[in-house]
mmCIF file of C-alpha atoms and ligand atoms in Angstrom:
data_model
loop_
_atom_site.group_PDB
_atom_site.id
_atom_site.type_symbol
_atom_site.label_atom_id
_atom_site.label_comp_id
_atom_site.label_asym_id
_atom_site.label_seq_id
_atom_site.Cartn_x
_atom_site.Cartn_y
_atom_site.Cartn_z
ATOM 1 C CA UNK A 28 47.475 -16.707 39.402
ATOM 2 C CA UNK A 29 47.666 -13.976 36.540
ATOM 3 C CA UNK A 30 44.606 -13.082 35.156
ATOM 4 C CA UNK A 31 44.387 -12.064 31.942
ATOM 5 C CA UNK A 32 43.484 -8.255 31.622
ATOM 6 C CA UNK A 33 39.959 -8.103 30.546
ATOM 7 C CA UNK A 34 39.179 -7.412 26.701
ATOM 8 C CA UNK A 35 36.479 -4.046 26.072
ATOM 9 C CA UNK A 36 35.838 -3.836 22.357
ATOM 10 C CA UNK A 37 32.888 -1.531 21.053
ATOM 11 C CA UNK A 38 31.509 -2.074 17.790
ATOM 12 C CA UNK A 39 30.469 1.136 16.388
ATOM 13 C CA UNK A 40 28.888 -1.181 13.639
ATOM 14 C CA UNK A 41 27.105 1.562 10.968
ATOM 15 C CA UNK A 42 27.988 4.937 13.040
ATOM 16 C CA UNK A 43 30.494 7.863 12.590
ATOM 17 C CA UNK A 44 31.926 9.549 10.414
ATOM 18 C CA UNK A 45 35.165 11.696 11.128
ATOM 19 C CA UNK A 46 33.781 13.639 14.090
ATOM 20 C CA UNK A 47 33.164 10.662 16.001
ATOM 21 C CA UNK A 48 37.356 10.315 16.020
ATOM 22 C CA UNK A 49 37.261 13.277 18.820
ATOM 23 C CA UNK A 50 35.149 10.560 20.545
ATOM 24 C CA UNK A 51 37.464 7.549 19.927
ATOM 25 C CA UNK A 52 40.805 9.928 21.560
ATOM 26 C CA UNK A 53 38.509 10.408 24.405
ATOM 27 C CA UNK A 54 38.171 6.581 24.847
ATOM 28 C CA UNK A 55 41.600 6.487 24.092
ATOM 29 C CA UNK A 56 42.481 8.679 27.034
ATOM 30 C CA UNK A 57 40.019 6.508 29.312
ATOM 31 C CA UNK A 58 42.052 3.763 27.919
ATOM 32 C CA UNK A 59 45.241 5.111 28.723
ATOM 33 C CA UNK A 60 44.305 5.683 32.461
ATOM 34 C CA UNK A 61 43.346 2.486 32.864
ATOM 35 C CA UNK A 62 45.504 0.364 32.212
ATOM 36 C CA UNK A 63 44.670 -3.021 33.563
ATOM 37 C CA UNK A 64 42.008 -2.955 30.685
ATOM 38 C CA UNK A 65 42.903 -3.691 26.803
ATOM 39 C CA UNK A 66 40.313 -1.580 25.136
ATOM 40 C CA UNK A 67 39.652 -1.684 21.701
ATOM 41 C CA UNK A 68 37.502 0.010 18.756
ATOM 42 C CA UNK A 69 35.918 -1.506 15.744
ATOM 43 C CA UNK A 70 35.200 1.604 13.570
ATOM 44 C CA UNK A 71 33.486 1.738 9.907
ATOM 45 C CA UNK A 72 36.263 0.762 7.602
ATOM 46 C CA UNK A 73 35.822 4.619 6.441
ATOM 47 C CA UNK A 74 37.456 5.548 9.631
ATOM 48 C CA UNK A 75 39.716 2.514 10.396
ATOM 49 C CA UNK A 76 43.719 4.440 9.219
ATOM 50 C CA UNK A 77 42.289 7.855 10.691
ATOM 51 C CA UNK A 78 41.453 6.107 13.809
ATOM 52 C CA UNK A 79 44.226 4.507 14.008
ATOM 53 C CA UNK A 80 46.339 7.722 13.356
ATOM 54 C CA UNK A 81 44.754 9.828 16.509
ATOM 55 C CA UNK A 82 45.144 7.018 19.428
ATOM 56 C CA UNK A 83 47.673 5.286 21.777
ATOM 57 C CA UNK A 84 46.245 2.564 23.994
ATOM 58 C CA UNK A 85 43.779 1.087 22.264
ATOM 59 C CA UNK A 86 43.073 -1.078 19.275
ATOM 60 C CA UNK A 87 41.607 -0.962 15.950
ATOM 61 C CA UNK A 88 40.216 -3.270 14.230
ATOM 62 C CA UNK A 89 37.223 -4.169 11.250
ATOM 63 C CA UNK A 90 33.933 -5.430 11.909
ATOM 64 C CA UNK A 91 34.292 -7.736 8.885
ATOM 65 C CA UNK A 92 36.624 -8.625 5.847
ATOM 66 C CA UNK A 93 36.382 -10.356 2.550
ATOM 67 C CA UNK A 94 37.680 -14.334 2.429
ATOM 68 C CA UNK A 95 39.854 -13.152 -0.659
ATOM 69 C CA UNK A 96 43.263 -11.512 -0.922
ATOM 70 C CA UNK A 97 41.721 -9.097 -3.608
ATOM 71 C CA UNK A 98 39.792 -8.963 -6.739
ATOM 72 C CA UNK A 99 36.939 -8.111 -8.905
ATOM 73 C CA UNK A 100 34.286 -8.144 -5.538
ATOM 74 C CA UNK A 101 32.835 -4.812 -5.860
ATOM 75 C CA UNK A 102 32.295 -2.868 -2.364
ATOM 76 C CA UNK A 103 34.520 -5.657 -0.472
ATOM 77 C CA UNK A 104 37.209 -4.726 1.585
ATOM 78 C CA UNK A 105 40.395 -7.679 2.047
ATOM 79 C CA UNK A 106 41.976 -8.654 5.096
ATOM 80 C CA UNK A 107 45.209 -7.494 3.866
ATOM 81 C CA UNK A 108 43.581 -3.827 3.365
ATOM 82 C CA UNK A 109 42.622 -4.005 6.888
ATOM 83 C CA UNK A 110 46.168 -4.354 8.026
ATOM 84 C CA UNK A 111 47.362 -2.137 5.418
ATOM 85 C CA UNK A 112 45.426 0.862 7.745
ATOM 86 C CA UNK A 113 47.103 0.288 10.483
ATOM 87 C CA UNK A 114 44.458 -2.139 12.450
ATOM 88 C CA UNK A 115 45.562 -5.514 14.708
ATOM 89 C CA UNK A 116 42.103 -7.312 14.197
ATOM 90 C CA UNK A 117 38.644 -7.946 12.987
ATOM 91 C CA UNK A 118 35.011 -9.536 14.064
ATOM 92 C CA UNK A 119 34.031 -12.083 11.953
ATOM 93 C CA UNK A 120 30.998 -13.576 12.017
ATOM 94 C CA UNK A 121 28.614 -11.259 14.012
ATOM 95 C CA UNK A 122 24.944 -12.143 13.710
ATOM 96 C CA UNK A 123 23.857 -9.108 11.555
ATOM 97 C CA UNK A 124 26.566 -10.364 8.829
ATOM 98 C CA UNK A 125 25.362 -13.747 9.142
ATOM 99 C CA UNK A 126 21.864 -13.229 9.371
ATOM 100 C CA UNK A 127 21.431 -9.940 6.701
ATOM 101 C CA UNK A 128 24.064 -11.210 4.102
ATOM 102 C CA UNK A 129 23.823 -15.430 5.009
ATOM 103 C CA UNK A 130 27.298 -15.778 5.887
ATOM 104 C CA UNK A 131 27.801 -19.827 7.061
ATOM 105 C CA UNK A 132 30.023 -21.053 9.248
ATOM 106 C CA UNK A 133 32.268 -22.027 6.654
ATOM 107 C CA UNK A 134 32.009 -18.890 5.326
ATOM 108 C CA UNK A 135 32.939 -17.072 9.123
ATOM 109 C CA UNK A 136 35.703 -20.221 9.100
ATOM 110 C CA UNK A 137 37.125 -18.745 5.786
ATOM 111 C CA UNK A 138 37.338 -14.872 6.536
ATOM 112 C CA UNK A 139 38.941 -15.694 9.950
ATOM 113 C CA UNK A 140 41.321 -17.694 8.283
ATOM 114 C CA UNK A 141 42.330 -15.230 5.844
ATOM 115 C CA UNK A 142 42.523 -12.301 8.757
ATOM 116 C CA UNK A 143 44.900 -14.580 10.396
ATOM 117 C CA UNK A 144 46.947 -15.464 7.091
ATOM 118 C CA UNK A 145 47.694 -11.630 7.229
ATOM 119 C CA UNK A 146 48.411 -11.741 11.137
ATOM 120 C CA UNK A 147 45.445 -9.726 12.143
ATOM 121 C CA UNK A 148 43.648 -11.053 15.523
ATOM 122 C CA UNK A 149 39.848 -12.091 14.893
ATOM 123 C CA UNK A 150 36.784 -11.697 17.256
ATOM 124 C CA UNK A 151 34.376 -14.489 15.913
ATOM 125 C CA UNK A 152 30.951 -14.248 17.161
ATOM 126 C CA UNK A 153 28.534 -16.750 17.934
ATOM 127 C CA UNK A 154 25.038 -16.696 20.086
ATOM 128 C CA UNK A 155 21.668 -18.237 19.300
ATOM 129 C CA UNK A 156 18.425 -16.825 18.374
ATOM 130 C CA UNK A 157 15.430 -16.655 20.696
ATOM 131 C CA UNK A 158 14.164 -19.450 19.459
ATOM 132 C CA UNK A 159 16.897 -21.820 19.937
ATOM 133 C CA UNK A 160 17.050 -20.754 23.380
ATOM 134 C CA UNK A 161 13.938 -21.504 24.279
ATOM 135 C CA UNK A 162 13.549 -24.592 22.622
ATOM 136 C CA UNK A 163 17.066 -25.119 25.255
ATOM 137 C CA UNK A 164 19.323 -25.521 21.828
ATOM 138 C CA UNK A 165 21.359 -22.424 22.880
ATOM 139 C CA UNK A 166 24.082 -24.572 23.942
ATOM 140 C CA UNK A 167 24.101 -26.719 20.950
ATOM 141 C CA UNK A 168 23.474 -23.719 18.538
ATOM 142 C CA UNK A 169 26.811 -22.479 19.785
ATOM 143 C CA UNK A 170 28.803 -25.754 20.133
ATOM 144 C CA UNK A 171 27.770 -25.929 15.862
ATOM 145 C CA UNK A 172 28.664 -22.890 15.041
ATOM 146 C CA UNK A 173 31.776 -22.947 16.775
ATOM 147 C CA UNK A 174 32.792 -26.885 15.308
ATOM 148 C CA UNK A 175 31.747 -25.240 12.015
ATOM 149 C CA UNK A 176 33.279 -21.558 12.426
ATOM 150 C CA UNK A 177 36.686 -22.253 14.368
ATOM 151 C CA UNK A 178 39.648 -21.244 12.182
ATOM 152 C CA UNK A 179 41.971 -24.220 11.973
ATOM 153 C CA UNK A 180 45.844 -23.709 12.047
ATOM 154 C CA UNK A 181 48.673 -24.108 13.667
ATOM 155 C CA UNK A 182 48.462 -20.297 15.514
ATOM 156 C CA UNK A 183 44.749 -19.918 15.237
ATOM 157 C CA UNK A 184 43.988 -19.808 19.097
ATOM 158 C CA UNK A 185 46.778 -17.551 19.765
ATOM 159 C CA UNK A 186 45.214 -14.858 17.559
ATOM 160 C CA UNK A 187 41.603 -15.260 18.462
ATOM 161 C CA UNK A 188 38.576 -14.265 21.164
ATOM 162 C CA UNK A 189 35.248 -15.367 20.765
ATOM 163 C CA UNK A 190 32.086 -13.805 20.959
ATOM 164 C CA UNK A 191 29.341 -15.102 22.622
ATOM 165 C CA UNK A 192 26.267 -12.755 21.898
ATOM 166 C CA UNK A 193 23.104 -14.000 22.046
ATOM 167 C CA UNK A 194 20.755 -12.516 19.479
ATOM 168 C CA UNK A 195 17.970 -11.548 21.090
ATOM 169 C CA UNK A 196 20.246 -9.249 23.420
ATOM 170 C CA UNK A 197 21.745 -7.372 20.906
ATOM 171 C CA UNK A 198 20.557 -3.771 21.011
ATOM 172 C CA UNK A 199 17.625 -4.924 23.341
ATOM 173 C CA UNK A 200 18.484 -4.263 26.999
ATOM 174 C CA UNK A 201 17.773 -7.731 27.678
ATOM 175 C CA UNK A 202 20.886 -10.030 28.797
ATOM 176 C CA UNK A 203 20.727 -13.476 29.906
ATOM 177 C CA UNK A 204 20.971 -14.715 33.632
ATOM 178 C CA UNK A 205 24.500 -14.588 34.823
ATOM 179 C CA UNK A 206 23.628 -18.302 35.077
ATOM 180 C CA UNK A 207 23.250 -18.848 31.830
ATOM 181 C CA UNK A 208 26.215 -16.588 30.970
ATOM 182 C CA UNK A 209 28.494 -19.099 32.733
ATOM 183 C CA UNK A 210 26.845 -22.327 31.649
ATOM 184 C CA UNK A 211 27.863 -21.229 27.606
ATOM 185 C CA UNK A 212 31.112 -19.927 28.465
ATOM 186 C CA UNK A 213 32.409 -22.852 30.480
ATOM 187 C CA UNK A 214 30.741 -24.944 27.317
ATOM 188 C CA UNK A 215 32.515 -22.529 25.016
ATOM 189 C CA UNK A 216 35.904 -23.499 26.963
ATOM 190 C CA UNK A 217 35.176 -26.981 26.715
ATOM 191 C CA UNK A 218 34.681 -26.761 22.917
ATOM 192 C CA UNK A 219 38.140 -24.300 22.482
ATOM 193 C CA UNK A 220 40.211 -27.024 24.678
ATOM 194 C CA UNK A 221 38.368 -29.669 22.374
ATOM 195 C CA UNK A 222 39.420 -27.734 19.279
ATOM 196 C CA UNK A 223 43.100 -26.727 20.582
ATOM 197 C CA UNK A 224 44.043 -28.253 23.143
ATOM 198 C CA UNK A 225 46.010 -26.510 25.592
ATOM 199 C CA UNK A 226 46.292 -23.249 23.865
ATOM 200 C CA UNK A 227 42.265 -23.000 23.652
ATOM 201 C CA UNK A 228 42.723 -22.254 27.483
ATOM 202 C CA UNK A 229 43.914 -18.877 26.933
ATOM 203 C CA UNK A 230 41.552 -18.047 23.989
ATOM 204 C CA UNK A 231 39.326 -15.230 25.871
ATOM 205 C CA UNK A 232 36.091 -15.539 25.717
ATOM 206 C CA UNK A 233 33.916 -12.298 25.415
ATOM 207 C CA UNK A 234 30.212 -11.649 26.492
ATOM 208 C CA UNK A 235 28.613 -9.347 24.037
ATOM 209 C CA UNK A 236 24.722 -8.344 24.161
ATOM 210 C CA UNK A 237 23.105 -5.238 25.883
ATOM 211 C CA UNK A 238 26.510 -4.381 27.685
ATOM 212 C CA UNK A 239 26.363 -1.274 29.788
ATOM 213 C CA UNK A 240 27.953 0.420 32.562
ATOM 214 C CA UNK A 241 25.317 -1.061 35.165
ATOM 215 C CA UNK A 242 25.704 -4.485 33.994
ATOM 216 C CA UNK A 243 28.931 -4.861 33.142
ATOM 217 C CA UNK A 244 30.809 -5.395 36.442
ATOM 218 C CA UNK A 245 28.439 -8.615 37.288
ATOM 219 C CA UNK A 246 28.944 -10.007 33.485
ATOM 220 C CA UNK A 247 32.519 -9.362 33.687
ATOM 221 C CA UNK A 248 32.797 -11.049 37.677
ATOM 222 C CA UNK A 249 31.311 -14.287 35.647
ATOM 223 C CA UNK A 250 33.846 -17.236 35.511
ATOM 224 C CA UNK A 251 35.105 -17.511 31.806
ATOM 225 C CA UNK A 252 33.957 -13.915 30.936
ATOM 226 C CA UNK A 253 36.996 -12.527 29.657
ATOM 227 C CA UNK A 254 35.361 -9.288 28.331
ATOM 228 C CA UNK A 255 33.120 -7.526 26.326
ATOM 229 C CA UNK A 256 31.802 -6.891 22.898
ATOM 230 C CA UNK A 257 29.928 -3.818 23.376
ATOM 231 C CA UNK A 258 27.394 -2.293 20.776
ATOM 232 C CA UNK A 259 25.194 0.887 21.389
ATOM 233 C CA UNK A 260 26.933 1.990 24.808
ATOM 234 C CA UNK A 261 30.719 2.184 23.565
ATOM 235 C CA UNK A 262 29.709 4.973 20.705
ATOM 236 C CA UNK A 263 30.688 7.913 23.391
ATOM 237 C CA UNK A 264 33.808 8.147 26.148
ATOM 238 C CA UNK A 265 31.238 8.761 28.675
ATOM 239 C CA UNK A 266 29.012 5.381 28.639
ATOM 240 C CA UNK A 267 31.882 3.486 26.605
ATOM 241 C CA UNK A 268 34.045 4.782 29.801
ATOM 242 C CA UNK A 269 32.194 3.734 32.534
ATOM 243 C CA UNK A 270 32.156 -0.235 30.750
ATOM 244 C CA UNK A 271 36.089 0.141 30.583
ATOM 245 C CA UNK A 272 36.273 1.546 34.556
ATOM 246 C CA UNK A 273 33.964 -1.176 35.536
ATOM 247 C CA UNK A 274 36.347 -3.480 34.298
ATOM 248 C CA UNK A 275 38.773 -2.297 35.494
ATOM 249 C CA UNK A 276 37.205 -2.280 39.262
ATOM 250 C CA UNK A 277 36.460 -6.178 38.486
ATOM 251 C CA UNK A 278 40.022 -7.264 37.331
ATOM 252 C CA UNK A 279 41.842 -5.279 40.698
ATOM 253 C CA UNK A 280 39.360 -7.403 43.080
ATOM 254 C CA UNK A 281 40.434 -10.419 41.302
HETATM 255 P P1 LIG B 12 24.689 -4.012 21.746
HETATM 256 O O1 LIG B 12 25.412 -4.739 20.512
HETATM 257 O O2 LIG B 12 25.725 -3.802 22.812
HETATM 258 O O3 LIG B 12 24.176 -2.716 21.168
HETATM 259 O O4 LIG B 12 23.594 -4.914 22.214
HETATM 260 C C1 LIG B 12 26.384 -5.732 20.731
HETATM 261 C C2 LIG B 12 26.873 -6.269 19.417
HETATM 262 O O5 LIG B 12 26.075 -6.443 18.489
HETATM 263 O O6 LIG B 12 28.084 -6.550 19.276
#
């Protein structure tokens, strides 16, 4: 069976400015060694076209875009403006858009719609709060944001990975059991193949939440782990490039 290489993206979310692109062509040399990985880099829009400009093997993408094609929305940034810079995708959805700015579901429906109108990828997130999880809604949470989030569309699986990141793990060092890790991602499947049919088999489905490079190789061995959405550790080549060379150990043993 061919196993679909495994998807690394790092979210710089609010970091660098142009200096941090001699960090990204590091990455991108990491990236370029090792090949059986896709790597990827989801810059400030500020550095999105110069990114794009300095590297080879990886992608570039947004960490958000605006549901309209343009217009008087002061301080937005289109879809189409992303892929006028150069970048394949964007993350849509992540928690600290929906939870500092109240995006909805239909809301995280509507801007991954509108990447894919203009053929970029999207990365839609989805996890559950602490709360939810303890209450033993996590599964649920997720199965509602994902009926409610989904983009709908003849080619909307075959430009689209999902997140799961639970919220509490984000930027805590906590991660969930590996148990737990495969219980939402095989429900996450079941909800894609509900949503797609076939084609929501091959929709990869990324882990994202505390990623580093001493975790990483047990999240990524995880059935239904098709990668990683990685926060704080993929800001420099060397903790970034231990993730991506831990994947890459993980996909040759498959
Ligand atoms: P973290 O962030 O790796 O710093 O926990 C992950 C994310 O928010 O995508």
């Amino acid at each position: 069976m061919v196993v679909a290489r495994p998807y690394i993206v790092g979210n710089w979310k609010m970091h660098g400015t142009r200096g941090m692109l001699a960090e990204a062509r590091a990455i991108d040399r990491v990236a370029a060694r090792l090949s059986a990985v896709e790597v990827a880099l989801a810059p400030p829009y500020t550095l999105l076209h110069g990114m794009v400009e300095v590297v080879q093997s990886i992608g570039v993408g947004a960490q958000d875009v605006h549901v309209a094609g343009g217009g008087a929305y002061t301080g937005d940034v289109s879809a189409a403006m992303v892929a006028d810079t150069g970048a394949g995708f964007t993350i849509v959805g992540h928690s600290e858009r929906r939870g500092a700015y109240g995006e909805t579901d239909a809301d995280v429906r509507a801007k991954a719609e509108a990447a894919q109108a203009v053929d970029l990828n999207v990365i839609l997130c989805v996890g559950e709060t602490e709360a939810q999880r303890d209450a033993g809604k996590a599964e649920a949470t997720v199965a509602a944001q994902l009926a409610g989030s989904l983009p709908q569309g003849e080619h909307a699986a075959a430009r689209l990975a999902v997140a799961y990141e639970p919220i509490w793990a984000i930027g805590t060092g906590r991660v969930p059991s590996l148990e737990d890790v495969a219980a939402i991602h095989a429900a996450i499947r079941a909800d894609l193949v509900k949503a797609y049919g076939d084609a929501g088999k091959g929709v990869r489905i990324l882990y994202g939440g505390s990623v580093n490079a001493g975790n990483a190789a047990a999240l990524l061995a995880v059935a239904d782990v098709g990668g990683a959405l990685v926060g704080g550790a993929s800001l420099t080549a060397e903790s970034f490039g231990a993730i991506i060379a831990a994947a890459s150990l993980v996909h040759e043993t498959r």
